[in-house]
XYZ file of N, CA and C in Angstrom:
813
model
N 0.854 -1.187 0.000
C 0.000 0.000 0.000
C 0.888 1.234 0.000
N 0.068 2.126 -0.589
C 1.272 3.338 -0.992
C 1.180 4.383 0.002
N 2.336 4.566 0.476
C 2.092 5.619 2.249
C 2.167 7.150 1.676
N 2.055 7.846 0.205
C 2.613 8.999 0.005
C 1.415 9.260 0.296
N 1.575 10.564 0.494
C 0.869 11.870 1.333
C -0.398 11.898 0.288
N -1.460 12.518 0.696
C -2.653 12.638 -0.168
C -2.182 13.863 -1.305
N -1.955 15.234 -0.547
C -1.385 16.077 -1.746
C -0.706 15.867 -2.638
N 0.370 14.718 -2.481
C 1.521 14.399 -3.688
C 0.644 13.880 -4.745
N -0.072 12.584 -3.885
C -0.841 11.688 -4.898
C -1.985 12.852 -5.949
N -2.432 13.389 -5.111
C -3.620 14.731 -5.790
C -2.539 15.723 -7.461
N -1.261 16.202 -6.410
C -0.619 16.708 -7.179
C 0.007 16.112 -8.734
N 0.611 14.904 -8.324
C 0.739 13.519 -9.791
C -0.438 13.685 -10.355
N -1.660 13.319 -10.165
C -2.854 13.056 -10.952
C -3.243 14.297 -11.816
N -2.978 15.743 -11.149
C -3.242 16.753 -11.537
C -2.026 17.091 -12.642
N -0.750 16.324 -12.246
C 0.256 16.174 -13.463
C -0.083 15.663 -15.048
N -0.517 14.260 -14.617
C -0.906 13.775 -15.963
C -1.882 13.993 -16.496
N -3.053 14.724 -15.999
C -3.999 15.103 -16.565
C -3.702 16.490 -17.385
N -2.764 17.389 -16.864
C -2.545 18.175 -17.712
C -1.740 18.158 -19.047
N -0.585 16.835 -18.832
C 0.283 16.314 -19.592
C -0.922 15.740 -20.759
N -1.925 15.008 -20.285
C -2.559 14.115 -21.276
C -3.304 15.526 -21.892
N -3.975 16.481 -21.233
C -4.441 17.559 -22.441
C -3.745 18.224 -23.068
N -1.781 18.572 -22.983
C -1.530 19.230 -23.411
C -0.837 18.766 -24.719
N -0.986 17.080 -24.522
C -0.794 16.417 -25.338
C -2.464 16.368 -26.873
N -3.242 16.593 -25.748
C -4.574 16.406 -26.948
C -4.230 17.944 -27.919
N -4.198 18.536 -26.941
C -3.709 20.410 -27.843
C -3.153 20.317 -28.384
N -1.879 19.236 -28.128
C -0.889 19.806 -29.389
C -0.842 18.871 -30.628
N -1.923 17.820 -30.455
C -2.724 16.814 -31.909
C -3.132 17.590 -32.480
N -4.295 18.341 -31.772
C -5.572 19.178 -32.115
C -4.364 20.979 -33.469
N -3.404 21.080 -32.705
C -3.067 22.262 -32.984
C -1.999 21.357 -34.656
N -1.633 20.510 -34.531
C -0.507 19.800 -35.451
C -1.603 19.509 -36.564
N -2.797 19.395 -36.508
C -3.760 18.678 -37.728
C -4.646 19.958 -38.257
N -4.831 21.082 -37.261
C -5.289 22.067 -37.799
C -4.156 22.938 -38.857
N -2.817 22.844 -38.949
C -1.568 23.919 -39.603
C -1.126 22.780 -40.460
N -1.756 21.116 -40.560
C -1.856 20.322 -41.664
C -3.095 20.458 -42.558
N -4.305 20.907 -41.546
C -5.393 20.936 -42.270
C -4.859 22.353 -43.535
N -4.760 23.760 -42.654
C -4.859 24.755 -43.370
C -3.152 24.563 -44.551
N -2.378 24.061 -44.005
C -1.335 24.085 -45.453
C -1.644 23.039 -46.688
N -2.274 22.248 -46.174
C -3.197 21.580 -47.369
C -4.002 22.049 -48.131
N -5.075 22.803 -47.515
C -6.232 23.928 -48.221
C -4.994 24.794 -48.994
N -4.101 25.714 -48.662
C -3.426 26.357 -48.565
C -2.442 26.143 -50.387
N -2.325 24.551 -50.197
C -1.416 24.629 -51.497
C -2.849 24.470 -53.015
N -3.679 23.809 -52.089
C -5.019 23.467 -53.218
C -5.116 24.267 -53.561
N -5.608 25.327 -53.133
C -5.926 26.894 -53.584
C -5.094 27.489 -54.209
N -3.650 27.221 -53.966
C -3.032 28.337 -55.376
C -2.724 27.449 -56.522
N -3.134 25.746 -56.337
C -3.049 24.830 -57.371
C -4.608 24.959 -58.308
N -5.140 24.855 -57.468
C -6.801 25.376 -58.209
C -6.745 27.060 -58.888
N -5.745 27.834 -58.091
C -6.035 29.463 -59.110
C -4.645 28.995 -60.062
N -3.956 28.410 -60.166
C -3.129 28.456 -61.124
C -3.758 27.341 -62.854
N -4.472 26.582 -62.482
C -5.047 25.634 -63.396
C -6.247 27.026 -63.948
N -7.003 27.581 -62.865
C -7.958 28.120 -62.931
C -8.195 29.420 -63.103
N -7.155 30.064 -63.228
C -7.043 31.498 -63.756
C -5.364 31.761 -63.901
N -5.149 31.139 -65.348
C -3.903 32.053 -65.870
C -3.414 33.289 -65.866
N -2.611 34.090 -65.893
C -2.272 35.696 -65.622
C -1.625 34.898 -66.900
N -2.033 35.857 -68.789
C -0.813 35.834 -69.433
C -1.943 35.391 -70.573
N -0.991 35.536 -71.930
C -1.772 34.964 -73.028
C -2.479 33.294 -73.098
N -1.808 32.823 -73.185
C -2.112 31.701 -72.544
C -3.628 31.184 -73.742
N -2.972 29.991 -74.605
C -3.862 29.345 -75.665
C -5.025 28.843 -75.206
N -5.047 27.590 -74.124
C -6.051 27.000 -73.045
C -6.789 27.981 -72.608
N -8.397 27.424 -72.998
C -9.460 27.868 -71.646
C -9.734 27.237 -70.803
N -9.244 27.638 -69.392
C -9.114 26.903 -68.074
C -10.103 27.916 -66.998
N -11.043 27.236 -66.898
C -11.840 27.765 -65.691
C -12.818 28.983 -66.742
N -13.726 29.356 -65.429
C -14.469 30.517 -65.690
C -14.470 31.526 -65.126
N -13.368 31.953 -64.098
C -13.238 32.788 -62.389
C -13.679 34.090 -63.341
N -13.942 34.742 -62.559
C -14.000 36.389 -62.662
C -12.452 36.811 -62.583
N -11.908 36.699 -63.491
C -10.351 37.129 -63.445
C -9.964 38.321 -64.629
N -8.942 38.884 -64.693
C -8.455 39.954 -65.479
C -7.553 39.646 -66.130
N -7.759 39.161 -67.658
C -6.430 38.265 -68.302
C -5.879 38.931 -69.012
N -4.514 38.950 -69.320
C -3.891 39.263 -70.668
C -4.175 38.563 -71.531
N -4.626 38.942 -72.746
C -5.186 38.099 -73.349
C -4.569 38.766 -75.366
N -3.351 38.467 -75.655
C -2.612 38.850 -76.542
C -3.266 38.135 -78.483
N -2.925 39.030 -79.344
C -3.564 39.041 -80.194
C -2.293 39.561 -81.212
N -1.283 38.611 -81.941
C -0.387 39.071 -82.677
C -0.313 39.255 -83.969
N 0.285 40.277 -84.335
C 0.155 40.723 -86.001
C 1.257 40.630 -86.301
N 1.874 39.498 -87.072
C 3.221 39.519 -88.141
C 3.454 40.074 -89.146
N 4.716 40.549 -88.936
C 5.109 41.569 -90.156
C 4.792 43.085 -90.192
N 4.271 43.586 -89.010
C 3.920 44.770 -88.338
C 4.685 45.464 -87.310
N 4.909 46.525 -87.754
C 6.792 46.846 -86.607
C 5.586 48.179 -85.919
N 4.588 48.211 -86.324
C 4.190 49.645 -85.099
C 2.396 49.168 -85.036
N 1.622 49.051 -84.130
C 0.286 48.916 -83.980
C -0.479 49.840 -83.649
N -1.278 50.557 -83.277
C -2.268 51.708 -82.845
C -3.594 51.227 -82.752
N -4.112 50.960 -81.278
C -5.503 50.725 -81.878
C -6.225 51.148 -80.458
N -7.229 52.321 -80.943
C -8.141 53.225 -79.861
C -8.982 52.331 -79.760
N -9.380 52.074 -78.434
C -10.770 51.699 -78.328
C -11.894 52.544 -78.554
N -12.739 51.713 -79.494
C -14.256 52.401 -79.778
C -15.718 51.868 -79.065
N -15.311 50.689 -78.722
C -16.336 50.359 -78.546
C -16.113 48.237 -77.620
N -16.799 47.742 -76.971
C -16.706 46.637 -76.029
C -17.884 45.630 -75.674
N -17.490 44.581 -75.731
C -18.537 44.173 -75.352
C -18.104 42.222 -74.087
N -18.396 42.114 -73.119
C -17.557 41.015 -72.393
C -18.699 40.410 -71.528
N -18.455 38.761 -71.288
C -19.378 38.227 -70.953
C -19.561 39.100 -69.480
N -21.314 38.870 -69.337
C -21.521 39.278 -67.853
C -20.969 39.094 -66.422
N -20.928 39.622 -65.774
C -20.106 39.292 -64.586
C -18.159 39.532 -64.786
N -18.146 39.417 -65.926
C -16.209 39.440 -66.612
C -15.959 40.932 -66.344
N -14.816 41.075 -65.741
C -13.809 42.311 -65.884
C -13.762 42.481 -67.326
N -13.373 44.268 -67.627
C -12.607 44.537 -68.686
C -11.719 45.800 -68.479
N -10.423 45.173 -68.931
C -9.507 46.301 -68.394
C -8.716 47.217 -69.381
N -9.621 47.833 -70.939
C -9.097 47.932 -71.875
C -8.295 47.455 -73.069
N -7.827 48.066 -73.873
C -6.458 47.727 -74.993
C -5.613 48.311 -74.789
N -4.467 47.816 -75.203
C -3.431 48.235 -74.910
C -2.241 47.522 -76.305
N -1.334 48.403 -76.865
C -0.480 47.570 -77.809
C 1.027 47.854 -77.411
N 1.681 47.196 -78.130
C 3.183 46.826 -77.885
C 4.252 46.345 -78.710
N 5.615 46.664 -79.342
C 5.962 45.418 -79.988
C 6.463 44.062 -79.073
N 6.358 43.242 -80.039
C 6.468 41.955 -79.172
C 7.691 40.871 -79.948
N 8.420 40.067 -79.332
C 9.758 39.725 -79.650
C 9.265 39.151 -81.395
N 10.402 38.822 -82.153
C 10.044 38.625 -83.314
C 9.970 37.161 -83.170
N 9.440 37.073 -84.322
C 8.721 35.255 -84.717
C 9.322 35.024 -85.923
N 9.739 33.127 -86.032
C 10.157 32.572 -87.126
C 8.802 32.278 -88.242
N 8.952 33.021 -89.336
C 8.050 32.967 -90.279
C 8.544 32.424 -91.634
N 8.003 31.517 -92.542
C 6.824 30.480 -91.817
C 7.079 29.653 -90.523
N 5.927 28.994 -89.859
C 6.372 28.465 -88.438
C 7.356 27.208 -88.409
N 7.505 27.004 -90.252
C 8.117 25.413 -90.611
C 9.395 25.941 -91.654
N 8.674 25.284 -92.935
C 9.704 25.492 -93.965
C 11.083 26.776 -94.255
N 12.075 26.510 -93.891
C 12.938 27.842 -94.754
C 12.372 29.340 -93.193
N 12.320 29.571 -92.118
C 12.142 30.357 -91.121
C 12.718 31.353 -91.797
N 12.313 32.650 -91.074
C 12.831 33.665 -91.371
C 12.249 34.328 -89.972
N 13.280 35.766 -89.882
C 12.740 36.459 -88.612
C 11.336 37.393 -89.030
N 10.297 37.184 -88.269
C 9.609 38.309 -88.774
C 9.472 39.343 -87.817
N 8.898 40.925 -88.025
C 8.664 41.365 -86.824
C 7.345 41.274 -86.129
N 6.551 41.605 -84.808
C 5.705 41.561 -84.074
C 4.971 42.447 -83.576
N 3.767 43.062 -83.607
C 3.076 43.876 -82.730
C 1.933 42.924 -81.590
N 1.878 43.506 -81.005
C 1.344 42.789 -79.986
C -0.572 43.932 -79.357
N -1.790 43.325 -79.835
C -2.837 44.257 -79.207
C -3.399 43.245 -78.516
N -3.315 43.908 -76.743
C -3.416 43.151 -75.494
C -4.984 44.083 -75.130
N -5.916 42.555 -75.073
C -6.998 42.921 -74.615
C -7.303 42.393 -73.138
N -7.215 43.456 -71.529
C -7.615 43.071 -70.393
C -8.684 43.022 -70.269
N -9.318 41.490 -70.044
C -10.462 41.149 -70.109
C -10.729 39.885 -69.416
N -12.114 39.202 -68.883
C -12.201 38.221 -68.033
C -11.769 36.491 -69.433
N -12.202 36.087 -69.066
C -12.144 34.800 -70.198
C -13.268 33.623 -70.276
N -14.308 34.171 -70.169
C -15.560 33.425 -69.913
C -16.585 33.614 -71.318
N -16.745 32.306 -71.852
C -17.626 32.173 -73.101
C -19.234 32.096 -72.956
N -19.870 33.088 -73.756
C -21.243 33.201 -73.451
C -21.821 33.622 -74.500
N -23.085 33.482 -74.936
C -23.737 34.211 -76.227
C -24.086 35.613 -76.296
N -24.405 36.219 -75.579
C -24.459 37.671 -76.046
C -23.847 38.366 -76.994
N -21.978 37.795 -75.987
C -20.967 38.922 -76.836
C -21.072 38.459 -77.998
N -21.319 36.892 -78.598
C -21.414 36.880 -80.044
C -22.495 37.166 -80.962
N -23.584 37.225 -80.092
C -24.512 38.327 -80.883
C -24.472 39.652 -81.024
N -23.718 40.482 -80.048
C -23.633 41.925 -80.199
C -22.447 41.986 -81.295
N -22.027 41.040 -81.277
C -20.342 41.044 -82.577
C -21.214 40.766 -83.652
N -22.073 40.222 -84.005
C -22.769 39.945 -85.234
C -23.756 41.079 -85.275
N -24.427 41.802 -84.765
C -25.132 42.816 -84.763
C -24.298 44.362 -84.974
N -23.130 44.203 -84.700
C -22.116 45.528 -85.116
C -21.763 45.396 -86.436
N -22.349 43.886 -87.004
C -21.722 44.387 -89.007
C -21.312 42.846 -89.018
N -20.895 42.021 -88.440
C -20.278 41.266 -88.805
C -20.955 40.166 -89.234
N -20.241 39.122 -90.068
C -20.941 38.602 -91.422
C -19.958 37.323 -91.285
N -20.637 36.135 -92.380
C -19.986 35.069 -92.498
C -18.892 35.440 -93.554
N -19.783 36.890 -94.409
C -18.314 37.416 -95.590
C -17.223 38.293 -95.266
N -17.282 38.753 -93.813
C -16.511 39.786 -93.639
C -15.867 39.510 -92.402
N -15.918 38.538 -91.232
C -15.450 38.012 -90.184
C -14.749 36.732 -90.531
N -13.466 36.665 -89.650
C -12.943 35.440 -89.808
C -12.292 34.687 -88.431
N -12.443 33.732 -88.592
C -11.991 32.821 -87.090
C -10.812 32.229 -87.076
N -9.858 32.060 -86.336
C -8.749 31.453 -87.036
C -8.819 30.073 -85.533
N -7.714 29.185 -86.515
C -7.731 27.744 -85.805
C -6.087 27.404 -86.082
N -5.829 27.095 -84.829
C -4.132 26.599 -85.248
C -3.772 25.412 -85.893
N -4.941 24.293 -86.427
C -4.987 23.282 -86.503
C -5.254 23.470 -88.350
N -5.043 24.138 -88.784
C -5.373 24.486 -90.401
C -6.842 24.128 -90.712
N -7.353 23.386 -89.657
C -9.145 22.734 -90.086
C -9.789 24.071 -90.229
N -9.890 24.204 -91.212
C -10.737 26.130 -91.993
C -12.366 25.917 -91.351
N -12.983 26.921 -90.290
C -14.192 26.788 -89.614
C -15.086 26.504 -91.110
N -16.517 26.229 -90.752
C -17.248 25.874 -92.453
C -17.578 27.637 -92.726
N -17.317 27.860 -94.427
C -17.252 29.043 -94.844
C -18.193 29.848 -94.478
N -19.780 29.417 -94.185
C -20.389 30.830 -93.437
C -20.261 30.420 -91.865
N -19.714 30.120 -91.266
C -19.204 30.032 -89.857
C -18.944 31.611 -89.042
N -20.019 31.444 -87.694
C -19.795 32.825 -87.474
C -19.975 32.410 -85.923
N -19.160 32.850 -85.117
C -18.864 32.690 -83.320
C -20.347 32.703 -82.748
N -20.454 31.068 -82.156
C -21.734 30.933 -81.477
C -21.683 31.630 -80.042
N -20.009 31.523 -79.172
C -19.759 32.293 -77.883
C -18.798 32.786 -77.983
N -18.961 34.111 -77.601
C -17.081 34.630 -77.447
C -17.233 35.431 -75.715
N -15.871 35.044 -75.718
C -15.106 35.662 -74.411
C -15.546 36.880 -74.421
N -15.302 37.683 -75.403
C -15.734 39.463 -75.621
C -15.079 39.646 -76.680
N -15.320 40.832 -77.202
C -14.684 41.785 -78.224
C -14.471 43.278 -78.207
N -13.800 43.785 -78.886
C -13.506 44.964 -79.369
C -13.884 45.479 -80.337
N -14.025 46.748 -80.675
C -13.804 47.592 -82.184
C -12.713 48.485 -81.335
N -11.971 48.834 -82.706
C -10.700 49.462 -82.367
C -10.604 50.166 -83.796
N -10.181 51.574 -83.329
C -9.600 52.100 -84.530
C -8.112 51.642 -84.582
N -8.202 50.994 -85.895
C -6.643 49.917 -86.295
C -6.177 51.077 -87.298
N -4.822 51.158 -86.788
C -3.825 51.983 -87.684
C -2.150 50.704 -87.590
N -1.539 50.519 -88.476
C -0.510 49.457 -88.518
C 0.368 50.441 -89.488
N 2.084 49.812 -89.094
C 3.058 50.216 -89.992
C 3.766 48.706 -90.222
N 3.427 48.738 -91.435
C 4.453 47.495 -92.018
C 5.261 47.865 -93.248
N 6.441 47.383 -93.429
C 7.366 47.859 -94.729
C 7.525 49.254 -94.270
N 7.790 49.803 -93.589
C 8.108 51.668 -93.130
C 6.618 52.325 -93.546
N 5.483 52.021 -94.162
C 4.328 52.450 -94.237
C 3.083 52.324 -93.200
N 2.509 53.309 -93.276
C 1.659 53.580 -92.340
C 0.531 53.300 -93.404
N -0.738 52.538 -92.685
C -1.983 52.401 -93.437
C -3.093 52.490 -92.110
N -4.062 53.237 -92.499
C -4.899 53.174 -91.472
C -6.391 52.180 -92.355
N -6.465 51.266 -91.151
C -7.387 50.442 -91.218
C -8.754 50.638 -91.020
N -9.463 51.614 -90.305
C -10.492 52.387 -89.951
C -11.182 51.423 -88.660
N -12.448 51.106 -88.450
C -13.100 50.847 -87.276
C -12.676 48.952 -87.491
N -12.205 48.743 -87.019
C -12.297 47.048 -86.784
C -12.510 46.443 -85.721
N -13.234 44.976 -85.784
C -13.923 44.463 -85.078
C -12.811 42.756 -84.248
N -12.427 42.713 -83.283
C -11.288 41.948 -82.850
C -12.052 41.317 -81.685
N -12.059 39.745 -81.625
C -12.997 38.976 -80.536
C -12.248 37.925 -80.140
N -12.508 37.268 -78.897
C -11.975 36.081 -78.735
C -13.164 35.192 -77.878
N -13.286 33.941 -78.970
C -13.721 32.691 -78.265
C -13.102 31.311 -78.285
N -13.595 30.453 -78.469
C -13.162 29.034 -78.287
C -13.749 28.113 -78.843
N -13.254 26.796 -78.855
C -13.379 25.856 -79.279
C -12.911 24.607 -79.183
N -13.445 23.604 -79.058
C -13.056 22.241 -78.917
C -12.018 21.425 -80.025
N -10.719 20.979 -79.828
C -10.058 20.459 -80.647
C -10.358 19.526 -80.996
N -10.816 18.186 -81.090
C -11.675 17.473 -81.369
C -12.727 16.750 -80.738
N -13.801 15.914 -81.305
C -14.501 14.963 -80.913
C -14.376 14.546 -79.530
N -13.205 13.603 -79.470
C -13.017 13.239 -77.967
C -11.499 13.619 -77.428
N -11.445 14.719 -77.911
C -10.393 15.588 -77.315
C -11.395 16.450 -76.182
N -10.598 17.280 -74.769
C -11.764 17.598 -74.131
C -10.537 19.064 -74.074
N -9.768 19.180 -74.457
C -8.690 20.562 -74.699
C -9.843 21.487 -75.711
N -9.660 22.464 -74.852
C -10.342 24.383 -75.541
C -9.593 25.105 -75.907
N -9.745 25.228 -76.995
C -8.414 26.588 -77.496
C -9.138 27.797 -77.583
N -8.677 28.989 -76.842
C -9.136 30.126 -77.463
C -8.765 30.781 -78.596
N -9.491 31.313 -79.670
C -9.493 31.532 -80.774
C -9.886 32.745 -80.502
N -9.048 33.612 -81.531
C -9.435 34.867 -81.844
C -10.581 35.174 -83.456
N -10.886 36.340 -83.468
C -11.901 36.863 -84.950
C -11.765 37.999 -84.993
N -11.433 38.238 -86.010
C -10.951 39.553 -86.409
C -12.101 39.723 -88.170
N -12.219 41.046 -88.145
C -13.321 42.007 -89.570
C -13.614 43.255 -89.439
N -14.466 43.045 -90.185
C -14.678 44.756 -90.495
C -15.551 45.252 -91.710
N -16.264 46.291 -91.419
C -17.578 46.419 -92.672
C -16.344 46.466 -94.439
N -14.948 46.977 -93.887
C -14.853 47.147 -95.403
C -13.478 45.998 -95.553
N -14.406 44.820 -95.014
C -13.010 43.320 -95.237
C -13.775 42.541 -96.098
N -13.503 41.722 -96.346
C -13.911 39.840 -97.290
C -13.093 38.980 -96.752
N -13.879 37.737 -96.041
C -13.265 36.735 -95.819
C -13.063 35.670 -97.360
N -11.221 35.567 -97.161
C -11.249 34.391 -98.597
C -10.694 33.211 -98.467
N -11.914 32.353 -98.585
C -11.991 31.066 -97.912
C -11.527 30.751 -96.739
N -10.539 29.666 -96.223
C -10.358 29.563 -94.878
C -8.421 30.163 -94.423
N -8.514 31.171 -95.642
C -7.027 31.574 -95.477
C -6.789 32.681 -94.719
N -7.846 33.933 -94.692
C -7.300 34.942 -94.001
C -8.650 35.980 -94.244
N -8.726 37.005 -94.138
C -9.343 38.150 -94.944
C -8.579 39.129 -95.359
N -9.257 39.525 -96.262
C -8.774 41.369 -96.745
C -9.456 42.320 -96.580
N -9.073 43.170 -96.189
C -9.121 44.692 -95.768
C -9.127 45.551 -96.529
N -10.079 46.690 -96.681
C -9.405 47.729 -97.328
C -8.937 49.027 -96.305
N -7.931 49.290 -96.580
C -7.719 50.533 -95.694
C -7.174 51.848 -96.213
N -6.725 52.879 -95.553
C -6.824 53.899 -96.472
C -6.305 54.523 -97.973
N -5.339 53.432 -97.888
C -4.144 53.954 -99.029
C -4.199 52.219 -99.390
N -4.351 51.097 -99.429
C -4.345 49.815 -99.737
C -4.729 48.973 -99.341
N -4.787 47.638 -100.169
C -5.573 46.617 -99.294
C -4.587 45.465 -98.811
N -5.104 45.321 -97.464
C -4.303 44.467 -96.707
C -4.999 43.313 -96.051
N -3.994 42.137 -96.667
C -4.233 40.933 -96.409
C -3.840 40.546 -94.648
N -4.769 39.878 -94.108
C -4.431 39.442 -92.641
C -4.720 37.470 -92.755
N -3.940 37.153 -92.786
C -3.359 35.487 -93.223
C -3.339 34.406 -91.804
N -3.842 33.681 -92.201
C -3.464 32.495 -91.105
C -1.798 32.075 -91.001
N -1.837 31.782 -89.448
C -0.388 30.983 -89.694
C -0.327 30.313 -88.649
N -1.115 29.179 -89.024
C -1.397 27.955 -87.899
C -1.120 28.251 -86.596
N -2.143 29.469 -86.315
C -2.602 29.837 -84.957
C -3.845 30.520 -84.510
N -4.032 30.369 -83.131
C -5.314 30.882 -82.892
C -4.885 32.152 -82.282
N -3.643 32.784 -82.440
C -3.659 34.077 -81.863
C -2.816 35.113 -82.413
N -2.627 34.834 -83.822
C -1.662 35.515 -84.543
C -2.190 35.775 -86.144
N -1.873 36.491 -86.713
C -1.945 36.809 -88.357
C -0.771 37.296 -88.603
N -0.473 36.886 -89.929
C 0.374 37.416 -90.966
C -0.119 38.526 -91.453
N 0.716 39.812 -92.068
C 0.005 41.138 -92.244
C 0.759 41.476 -93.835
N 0.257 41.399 -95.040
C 1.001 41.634 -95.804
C -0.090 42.908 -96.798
N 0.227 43.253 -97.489
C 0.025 44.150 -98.788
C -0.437 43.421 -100.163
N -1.365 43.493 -100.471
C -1.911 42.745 -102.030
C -2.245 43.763 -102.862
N -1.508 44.206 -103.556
C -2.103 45.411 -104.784
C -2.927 44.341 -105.982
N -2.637 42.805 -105.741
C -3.525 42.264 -106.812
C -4.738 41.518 -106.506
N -5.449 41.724 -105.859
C -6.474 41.175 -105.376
C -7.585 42.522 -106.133
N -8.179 41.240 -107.062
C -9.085 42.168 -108.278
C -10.755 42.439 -107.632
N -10.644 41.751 -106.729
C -12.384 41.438 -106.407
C -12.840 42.577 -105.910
N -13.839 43.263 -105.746
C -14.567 44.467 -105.271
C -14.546 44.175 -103.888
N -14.151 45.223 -102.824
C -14.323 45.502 -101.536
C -15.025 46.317 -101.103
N -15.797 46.321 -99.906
C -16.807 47.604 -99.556
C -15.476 48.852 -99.172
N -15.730 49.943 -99.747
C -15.322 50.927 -99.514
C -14.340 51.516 -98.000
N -13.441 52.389 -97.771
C -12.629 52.395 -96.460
C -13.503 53.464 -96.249
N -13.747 53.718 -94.669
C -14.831 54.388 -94.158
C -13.681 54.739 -93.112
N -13.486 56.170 -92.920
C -12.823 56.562 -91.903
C -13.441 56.885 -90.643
N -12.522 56.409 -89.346
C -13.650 56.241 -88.277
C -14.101 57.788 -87.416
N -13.549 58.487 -88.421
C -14.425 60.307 -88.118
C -15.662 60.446 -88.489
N -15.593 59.263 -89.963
C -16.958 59.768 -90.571
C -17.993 58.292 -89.865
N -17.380 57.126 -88.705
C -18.675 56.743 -88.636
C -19.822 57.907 -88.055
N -20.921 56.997 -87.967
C -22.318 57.516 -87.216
C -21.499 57.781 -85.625
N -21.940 58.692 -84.848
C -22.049 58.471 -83.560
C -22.584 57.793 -82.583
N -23.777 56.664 -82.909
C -24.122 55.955 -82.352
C -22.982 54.383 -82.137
N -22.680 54.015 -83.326
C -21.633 53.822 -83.752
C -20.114 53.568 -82.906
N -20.000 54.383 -82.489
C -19.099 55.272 -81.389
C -18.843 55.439 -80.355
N -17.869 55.143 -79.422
C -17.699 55.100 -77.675
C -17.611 55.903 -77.249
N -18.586 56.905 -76.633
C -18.304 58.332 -76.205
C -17.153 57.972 -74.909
């Protein structure tokens, strides 16, 4: 039989009982700073899958985010383009245009390269596909003859093919210098949506569309433009976020007229 004093025995018991909770606290405290660094890495693994910062080909997610969202013209050493006018799915940020040159590109992307140069028109905007914006893009002028979609995959959309959803769009007064010449392009119409790469492919590419009341789409190669002083060809080059920008003095076919964007209507127009 144990002769220690009642207080000692009281005092031990009052030992391990605190030992055994301070042991439950510090389970309780070790699984909560496992719980939250777990949440912790999910979350910037879920915003990194789920909202890109950057051009970026893939449509990943639908967040309410503010993307760079880049749109390149080859063979163009200076870009200019005012915003006139916007349109972006509901709930989506839009954080203007903005242009730039941008490093040069091997042109063609295959055979015989060459350096070309780059302009770069950066639209801040959310990245969420919806029908409106592609009805208000078809209700500003645009046409199965005068809009064009591009695909990096050379598969040419079917010839009256016209954007069932887009991310949003622009009109922009387009002014470009290519070859040391300046040509102003007048009011143009610049969008981005998407599309499924194949059948049982489950990859989205965003695709850009680019037109304009005084363009022609010809066939699944590019369109032409008329702009103030010539007409200018804007070309595929097996991408969804780039054109080739060249000069055609021989392209015989009738174009609607260059309309300078002083003389559109004011309705027309982004106050």
């Amino acid at each position: 039989r144990c002769s220690c004093p009642v207080s000692a025995v009281s005092a031990l018991l009052e030992h391990f009982a605190m030992l055994q909770r301070s042991m439950v606290l510090g389970a309780v405290i070790t699984l909560t700073v496992v719980a939250i660094v777990t949440l912790t890495v999910f979350a910037t693994r879920f915003a990194t899958i789920a909202n890109p910062i950057g051009p970026g080909n893939l449509a990943r997610g639908a967040a309410s985010t503010l993307r760079h969202n880049d749109f390149e013209l080859w063979n163009v050493t200076g870009v200019s383009a005012r915003e006139l006018a916007h349109d972006v799915t509901s709930g989506q940020p839009f954080g203007g245009v903005s242009t730039a040159r941008g490093p040069d590109r091997l042109d063609p992307p295959r055979h015989a390269p060459i350096h070309t140069p780059v302009s770069i028109l950066t639209v801040l905007a959310g990245r969420k596909a919806s029908e409106p914006p592609a009805i208000s893009f078809i209700e500003n002028g645009m046409s199965s003859d005068n809009a064009f979609g591009m695909r990096q995959d050379y598969k040419t959309l079917p010839p009256d093919s016209l954007p069932a959803r887009l991310n949003f769009w622009v009109r922009v007064h387009l002014k470009l210098e290519h070859d040391g010449k300046q040509y102003d392009c007048g009011a143009m119409l610049i969008g981005q949506g998407s599309y499924r790469t194949g059948t049982n492919d489950r990859t989205i590419q965003n695709n850009w569309w680019i037109g304009g009341k005084s363009c022609k789409k010809w066939s699944g190669s590019g369109i032409y433009c008329q702009c103030d002083n010539a007409i200018l060809f804007f070309g595929s080059v097996e991408s969804t976020h780039a054109m080739r920008v060249s000069v055609d003095p021989s392209f015989v076919f009738p174009l609607p007229p260059f309309v300078p964007v002083a003389e559109l209507p004011t309705a027309n127009r982004k106050s």
